PDB file of C-alpha atoms in Angstrom:
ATOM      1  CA  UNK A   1       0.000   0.000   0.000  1.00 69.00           C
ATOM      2  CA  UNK A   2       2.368   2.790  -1.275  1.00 79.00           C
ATOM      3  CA  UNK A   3      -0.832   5.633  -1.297  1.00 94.00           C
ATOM      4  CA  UNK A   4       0.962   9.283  -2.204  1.00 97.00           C
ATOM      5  CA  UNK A   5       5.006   8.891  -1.907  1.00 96.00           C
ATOM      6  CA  UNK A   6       7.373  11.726  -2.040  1.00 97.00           C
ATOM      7  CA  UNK A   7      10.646  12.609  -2.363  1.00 96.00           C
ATOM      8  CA  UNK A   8      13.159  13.592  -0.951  1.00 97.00           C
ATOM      9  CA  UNK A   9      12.276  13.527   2.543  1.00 96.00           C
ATOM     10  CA  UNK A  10      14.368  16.329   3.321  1.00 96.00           C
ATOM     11  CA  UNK A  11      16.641  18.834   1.617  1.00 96.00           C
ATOM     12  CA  UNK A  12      18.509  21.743   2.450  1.00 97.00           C
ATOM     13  CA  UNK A  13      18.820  24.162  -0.433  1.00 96.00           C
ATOM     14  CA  UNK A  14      21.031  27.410  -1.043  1.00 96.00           C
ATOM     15  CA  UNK A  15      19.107  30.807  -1.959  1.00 97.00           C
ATOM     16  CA  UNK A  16      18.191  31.174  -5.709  1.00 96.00           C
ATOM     17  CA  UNK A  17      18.670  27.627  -6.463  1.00 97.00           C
ATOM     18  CA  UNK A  18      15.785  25.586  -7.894  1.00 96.00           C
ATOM     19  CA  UNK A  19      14.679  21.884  -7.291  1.00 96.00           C
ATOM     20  CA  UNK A  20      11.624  20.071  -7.717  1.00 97.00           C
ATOM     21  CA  UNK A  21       9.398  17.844  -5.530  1.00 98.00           C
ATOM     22  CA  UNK A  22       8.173  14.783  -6.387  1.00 98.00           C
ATOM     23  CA  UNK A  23       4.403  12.982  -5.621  1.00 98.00           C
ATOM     24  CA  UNK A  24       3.076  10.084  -7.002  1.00 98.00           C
ATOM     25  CA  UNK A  25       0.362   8.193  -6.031  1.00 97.00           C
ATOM     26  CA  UNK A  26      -1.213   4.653  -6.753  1.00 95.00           C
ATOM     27  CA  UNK A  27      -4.629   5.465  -5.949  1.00 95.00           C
ATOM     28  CA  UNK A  28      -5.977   6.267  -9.279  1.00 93.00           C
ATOM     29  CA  UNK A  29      -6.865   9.635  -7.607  1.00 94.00           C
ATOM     30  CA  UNK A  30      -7.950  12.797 -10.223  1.00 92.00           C
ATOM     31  CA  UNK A  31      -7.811  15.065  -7.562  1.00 94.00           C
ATOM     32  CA  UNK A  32      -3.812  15.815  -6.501  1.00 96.00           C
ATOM     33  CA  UNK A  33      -3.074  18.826  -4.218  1.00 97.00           C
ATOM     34  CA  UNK A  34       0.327  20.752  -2.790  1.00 98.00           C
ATOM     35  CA  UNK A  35       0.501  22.365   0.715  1.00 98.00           C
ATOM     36  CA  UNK A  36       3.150  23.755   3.157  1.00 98.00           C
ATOM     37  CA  UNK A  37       2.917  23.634   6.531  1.00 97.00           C
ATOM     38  CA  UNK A  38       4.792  26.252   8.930  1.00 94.00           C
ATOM     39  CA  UNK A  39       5.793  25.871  11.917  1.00 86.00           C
ATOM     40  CA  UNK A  40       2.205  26.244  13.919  1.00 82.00           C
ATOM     41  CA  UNK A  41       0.610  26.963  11.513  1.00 86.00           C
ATOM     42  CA  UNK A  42      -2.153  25.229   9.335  1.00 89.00           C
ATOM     43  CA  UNK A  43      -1.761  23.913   5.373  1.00 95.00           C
ATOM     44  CA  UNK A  44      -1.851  26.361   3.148  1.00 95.00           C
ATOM     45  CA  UNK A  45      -3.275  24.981  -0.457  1.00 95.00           C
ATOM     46  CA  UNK A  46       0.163  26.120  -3.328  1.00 97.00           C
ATOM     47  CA  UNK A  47      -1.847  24.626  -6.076  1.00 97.00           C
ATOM     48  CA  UNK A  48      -3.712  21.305  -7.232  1.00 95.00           C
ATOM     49  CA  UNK A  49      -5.162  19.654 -10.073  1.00 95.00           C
ATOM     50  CA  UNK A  50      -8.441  18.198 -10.879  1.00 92.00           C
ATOM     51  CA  UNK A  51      -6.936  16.017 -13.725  1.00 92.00           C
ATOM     52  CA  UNK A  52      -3.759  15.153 -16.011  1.00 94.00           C
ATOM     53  CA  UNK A  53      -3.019  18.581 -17.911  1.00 94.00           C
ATOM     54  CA  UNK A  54      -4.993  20.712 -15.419  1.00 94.00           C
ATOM     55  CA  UNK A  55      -3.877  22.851 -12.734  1.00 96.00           C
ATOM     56  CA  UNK A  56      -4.738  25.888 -10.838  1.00 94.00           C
ATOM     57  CA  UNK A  57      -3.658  28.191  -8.113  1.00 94.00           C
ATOM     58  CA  UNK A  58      -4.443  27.878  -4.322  1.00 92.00           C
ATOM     59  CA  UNK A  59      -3.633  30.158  -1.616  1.00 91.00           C
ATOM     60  CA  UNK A  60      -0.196  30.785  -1.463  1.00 95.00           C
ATOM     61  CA  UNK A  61       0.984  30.312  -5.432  1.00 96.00           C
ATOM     62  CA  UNK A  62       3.711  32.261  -5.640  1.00 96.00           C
ATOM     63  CA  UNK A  63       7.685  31.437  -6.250  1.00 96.00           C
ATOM     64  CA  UNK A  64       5.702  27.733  -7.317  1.00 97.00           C
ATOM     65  CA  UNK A  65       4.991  26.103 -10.266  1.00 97.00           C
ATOM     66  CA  UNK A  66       3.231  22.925 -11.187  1.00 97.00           C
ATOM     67  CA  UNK A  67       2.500  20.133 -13.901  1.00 96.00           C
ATOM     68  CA  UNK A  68       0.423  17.128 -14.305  1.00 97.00           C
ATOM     69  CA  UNK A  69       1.398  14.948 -17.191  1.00 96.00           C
ATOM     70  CA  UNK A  70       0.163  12.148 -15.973  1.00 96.00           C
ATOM     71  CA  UNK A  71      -2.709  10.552 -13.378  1.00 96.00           C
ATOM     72  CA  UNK A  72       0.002   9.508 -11.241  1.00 97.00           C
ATOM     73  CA  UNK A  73       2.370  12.159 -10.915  1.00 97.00           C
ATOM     74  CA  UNK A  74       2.106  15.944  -9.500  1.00 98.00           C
ATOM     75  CA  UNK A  75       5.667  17.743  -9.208  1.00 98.00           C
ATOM     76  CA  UNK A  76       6.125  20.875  -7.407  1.00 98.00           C
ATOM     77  CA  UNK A  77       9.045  23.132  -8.837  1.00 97.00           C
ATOM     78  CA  UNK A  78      10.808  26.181  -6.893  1.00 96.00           C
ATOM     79  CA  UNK A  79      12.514  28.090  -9.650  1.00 90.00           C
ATOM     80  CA  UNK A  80      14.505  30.513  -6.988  1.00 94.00           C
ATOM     81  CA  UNK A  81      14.401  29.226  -3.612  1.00 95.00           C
ATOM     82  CA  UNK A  82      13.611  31.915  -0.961  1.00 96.00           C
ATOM     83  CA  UNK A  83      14.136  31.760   2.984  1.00 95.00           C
ATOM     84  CA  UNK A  84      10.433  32.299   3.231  1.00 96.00           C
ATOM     85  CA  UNK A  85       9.755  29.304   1.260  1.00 97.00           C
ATOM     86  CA  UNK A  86      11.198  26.933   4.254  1.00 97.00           C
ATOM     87  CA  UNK A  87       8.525  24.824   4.936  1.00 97.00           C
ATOM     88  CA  UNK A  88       7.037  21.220   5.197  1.00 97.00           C
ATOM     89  CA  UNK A  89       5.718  20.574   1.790  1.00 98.00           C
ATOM     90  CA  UNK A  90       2.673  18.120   1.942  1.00 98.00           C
ATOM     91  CA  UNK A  91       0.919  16.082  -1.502  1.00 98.00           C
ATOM     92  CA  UNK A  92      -2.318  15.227  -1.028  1.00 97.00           C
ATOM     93  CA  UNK A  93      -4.463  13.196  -3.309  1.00 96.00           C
ATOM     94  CA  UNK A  94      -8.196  12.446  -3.271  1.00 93.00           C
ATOM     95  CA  UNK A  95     -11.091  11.154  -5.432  1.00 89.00           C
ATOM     96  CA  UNK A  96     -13.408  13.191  -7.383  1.00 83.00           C
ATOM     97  CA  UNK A  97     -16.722  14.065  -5.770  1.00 74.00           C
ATOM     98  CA  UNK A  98     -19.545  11.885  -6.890  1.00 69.00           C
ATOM     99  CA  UNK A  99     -23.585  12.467  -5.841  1.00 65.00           C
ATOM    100  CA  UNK A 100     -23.004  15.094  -3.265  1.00 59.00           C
ATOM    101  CA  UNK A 101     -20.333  13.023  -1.148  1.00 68.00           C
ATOM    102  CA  UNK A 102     -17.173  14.301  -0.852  1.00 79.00           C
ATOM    103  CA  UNK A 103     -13.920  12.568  -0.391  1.00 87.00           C
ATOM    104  CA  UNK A 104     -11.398  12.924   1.733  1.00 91.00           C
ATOM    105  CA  UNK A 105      -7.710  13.457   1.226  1.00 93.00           C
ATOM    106  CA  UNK A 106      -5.005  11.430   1.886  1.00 95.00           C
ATOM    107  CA  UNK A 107      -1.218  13.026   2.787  1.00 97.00           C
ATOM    108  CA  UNK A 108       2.314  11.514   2.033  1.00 97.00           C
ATOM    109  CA  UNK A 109       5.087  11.809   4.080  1.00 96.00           C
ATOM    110  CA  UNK A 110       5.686  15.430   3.425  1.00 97.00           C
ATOM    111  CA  UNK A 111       9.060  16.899   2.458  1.00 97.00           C
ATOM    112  CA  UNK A 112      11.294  19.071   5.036  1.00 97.00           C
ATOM    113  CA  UNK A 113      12.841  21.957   2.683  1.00 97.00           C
ATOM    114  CA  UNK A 114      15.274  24.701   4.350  1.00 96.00           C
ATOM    115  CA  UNK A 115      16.535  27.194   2.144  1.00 96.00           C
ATOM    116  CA  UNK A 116      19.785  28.930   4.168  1.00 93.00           C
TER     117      UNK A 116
ATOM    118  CA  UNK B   1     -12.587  36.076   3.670  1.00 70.00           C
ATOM    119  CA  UNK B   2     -11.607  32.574   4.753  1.00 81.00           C
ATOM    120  CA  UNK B   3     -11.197  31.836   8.693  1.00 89.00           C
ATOM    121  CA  UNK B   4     -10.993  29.027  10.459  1.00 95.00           C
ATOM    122  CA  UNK B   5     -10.749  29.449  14.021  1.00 96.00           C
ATOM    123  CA  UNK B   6      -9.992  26.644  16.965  1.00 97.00           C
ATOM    124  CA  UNK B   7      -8.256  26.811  20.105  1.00 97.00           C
ATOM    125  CA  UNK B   8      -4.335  26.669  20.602  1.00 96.00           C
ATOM    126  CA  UNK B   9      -3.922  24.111  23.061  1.00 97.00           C
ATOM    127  CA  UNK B  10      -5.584  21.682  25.051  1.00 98.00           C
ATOM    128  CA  UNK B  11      -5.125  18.877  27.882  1.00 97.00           C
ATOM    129  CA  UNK B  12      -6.983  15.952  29.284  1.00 97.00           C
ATOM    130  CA  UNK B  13      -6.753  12.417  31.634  1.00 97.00           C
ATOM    131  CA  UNK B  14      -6.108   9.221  30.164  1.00 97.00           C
ATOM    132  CA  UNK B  15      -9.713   7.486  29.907  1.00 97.00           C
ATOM    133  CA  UNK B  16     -11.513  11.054  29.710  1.00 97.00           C
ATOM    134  CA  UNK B  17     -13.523  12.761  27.423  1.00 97.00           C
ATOM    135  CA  UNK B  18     -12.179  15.808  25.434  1.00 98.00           C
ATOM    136  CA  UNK B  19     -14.501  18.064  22.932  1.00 98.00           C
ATOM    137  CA  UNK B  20     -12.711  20.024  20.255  1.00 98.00           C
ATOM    138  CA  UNK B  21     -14.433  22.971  18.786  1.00 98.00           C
ATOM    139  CA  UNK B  22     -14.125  24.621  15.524  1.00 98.00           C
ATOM    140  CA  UNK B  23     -15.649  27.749  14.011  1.00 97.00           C
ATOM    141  CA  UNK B  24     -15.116  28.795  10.833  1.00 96.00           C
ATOM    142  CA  UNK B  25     -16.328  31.074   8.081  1.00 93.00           C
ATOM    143  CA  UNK B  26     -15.864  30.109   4.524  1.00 89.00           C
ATOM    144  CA  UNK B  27     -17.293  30.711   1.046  1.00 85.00           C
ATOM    145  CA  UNK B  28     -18.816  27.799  -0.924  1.00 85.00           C
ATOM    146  CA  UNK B  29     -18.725  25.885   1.985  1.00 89.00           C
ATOM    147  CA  UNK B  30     -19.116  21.964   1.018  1.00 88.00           C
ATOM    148  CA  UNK B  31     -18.362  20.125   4.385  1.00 92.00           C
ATOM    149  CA  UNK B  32     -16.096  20.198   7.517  1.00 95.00           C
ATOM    150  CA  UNK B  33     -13.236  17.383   7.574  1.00 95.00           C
ATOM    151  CA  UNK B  34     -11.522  16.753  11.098  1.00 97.00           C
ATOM    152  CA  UNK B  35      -7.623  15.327  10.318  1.00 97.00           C
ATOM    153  CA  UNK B  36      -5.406  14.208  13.223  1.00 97.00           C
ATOM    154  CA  UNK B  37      -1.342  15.181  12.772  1.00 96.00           C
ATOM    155  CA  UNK B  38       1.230  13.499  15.176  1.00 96.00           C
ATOM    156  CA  UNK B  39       4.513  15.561  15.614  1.00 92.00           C
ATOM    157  CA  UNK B  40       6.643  15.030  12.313  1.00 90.00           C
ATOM    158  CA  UNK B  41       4.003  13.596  10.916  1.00 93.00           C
ATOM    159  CA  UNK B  42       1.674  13.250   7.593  1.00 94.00           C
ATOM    160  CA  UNK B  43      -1.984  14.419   8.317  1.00 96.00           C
ATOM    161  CA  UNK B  44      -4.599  11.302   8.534  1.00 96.00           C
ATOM    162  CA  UNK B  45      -8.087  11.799   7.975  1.00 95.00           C
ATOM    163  CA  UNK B  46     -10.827  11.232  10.854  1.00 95.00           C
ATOM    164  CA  UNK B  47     -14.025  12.337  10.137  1.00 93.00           C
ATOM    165  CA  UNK B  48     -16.174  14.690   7.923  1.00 92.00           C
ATOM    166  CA  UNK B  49     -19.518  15.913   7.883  1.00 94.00           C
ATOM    167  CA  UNK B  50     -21.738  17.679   5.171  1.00 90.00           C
ATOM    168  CA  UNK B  51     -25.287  17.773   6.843  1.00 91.00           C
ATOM    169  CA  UNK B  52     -26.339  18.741  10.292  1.00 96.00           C
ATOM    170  CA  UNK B  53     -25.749  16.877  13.561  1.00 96.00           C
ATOM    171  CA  UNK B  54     -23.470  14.364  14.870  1.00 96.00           C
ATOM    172  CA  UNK B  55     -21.212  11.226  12.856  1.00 94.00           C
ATOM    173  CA  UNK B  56     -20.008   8.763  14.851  1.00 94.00           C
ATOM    174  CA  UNK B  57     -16.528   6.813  14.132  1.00 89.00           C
ATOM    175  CA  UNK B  58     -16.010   4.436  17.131  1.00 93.00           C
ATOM    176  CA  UNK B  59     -13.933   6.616  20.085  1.00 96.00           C
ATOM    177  CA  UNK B  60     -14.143   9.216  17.744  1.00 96.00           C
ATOM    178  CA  UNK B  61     -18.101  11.794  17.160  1.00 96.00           C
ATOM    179  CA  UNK B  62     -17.610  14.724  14.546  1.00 97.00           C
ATOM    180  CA  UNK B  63     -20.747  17.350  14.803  1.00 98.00           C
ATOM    181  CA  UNK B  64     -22.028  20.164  12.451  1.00 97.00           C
ATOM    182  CA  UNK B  65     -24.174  23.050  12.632  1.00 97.00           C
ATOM    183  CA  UNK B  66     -23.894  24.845   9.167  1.00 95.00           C
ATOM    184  CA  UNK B  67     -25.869  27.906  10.571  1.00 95.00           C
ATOM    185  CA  UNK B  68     -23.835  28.963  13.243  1.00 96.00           C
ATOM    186  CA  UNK B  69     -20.398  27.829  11.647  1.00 96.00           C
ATOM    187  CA  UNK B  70     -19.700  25.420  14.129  1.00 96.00           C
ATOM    188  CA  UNK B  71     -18.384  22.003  14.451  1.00 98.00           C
ATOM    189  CA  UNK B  72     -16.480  19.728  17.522  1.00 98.00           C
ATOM    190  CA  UNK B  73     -14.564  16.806  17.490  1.00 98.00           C
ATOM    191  CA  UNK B  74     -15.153  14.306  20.167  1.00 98.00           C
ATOM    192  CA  UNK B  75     -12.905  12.348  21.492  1.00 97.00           C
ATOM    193  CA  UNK B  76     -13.992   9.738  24.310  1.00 97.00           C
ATOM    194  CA  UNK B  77     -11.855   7.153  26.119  1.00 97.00           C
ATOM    195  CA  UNK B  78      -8.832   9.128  25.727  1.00 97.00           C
ATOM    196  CA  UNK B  79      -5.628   7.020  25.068  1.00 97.00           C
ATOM    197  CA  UNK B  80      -1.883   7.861  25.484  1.00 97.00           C
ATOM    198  CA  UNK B  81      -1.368   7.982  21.459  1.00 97.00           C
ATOM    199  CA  UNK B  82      -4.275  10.367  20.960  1.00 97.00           C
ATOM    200  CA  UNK B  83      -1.536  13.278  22.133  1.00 98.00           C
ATOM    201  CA  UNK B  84      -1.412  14.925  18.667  1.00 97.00           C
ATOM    202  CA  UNK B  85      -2.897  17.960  16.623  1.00 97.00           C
ATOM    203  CA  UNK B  86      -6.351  18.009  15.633  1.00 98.00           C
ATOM    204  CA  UNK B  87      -7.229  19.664  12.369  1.00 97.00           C
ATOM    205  CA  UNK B  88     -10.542  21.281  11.230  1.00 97.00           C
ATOM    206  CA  UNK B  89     -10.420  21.845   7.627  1.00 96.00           C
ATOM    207  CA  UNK B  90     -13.535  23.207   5.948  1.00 94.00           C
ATOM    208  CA  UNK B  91     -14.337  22.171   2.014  1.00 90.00           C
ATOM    209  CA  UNK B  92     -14.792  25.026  -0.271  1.00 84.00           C
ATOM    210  CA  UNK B  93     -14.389  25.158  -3.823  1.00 67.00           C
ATOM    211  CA  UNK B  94     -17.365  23.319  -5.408  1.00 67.00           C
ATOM    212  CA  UNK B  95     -16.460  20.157  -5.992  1.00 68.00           C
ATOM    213  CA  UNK B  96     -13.334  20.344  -6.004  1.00 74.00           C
ATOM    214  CA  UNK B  97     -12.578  18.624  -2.884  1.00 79.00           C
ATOM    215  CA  UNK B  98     -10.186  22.189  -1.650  1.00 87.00           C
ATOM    216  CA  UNK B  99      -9.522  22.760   1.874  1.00 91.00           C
ATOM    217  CA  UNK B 100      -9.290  25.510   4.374  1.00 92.00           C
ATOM    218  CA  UNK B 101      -7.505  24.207   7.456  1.00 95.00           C
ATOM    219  CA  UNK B 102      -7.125  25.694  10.968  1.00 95.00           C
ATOM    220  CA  UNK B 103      -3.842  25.792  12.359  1.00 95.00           C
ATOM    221  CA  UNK B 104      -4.466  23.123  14.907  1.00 96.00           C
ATOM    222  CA  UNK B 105      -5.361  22.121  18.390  1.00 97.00           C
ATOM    223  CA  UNK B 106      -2.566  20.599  20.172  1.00 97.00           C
ATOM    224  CA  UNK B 107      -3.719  17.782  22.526  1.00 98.00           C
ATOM    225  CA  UNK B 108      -1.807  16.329  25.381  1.00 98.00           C
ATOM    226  CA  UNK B 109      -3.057  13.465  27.057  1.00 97.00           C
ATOM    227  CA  UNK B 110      -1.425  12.754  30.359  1.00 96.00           C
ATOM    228  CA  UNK B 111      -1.878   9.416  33.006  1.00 95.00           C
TER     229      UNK B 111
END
C-alpha cells in the first residue's frame, strides 16, 4: 500500500537555487493537491489539479509552479528558492466528488525543505 | 474572507472525554473534515460531515451546525497515542474537494 510517496524527505537548499518535488500516487486519484505547513501553523493549499493537464492556483501560489502529465504524478518546482519558502511541503491526493459526497484526502510523508 | 478558528492548546486524563471545537467562516462551503497530525508527521483523515448533527466513528463523534459555523470533534476514552494535533479543515471550492484548514489544536493526554 504505497498511497501518495514523495521525495526527498528532506533537503537543504542554497538561496536562488531551484529543485523540484516529487508525488506520485497509486490510488488512481484525479484530484492531486500541494501544501506547506509552517511551523504552527495550518496547510496552506500552493496549487492542485483536478486532472492530467490541469492545474490551478491555491492560496499561497507564488515562487511555485506545477505540472500534471500524468494521473500519477504531480511535481512541485521552486525556480529561486527563498528563505520564506522553508517549509514542510505536503501532496495530497483524493477522489473526485460523486452524488453530493465528498472525499477525503489522503497526505504523504511530506518533504522538510530549508533554504539557508 | 476565509477563517478558520480553533483553540491553541488543550489537555486531558487518560480514559476522559475531550470536545474540540471549531468555528469557521468560509465561502462555498461543502463540508467540515476533522484530520489528526502526530509531531513530524503526515496528516490522517478522521471524520467529515456535510449535513447537520453528529457522525459517529467508534472513540471518535464529529458534529455540524452549518448555521452557526460550528463544528467539535469528540474524542472519548482518551488514550496515550491520541496526544497529537487536531485539524478542522472546511471544504470550499465546489467540488473540487479544496480545503481551508485551521492551524491546529494541540492535545496532550497525560496518566
Amino acid at each position: 500500500n504505497a498511497g501518495v510517496t514523495q521525495t526527498p524527505k528532506f533537503r537543504i537548499l542554497k538561496i536562488g537555487q531551484s529543485m523540484t518535488l516529487q508525488c506520485t500516487q497509486d490510488m488512481n486519484h484525479n484530484y492531486m493537491y500541494w501544501y506547506r505547513q509552517d511551523p504552527g501553523m495550518g496547510l496552506k493549499l500552493i496549487y492542485y489539479s483536478v486532472g492530467a493537464g490541469i492545474t490551478d492556483k491555491g492560496e499561497v501560489p507564488n515562487g511555485y509552479n506545477v505540472s500534471r502529465s500524468t494521473t500519477e504524478d504531480f511535481p512541485l518546482r521552486l525556480e529561486l528558492a527563498a528563505p520564506s519558502q522553508t517549509s514542510v511541503y505536503f501532496c495530497a491526493s483524493s477522489r473526485a466528488n460523486r452524488g453530493g459526497g465528498l472525499q477525503p484526502q489522503h497526505f504523504g510523508d511530506g518533504t522538510r525543505l530549508s533554504i539557508l | 474572507g476565509q477563517n478558520i478558528d480553533q483553540p491553541t492548546e488543550m489537555t486531558a486524563t487518560e480514559g476522559a472525554i475531550v470536545q474540540i471545537n471549531c468555528t469557521y467562516q468560509t465561502s462555498g462551503f461543502n463540508g467540515l473534515f476533522w484530520y489528526q497530525q502526530h509531531a513530524g508527521e503526515a496528516p490522517t483523515f478522521l471524520s467529515y460531515n456535510v449535513l447537520d448533527g453528529l457522525e459517529e466513528k467508534g472513540r471518535f463523534s464529529s458534529f455540524l451546525s452549518r448555521s452557526k459555523g460550528y463544528s467539535y470533534l469528540l474524542l472519548k476514552e482518551l488514550q496515550m497515542k491520541d496526544s497529537a494535533s487536531y485539524l478542522c479543515a472546511a471544504g470550499t471550492g465546489g467540488g473540487y474537494n479544496k480545503l481551508i484548514f485551521g492551524a491546529g489544536t494541540r492535545l496532550a493526554v497525560h496518566p
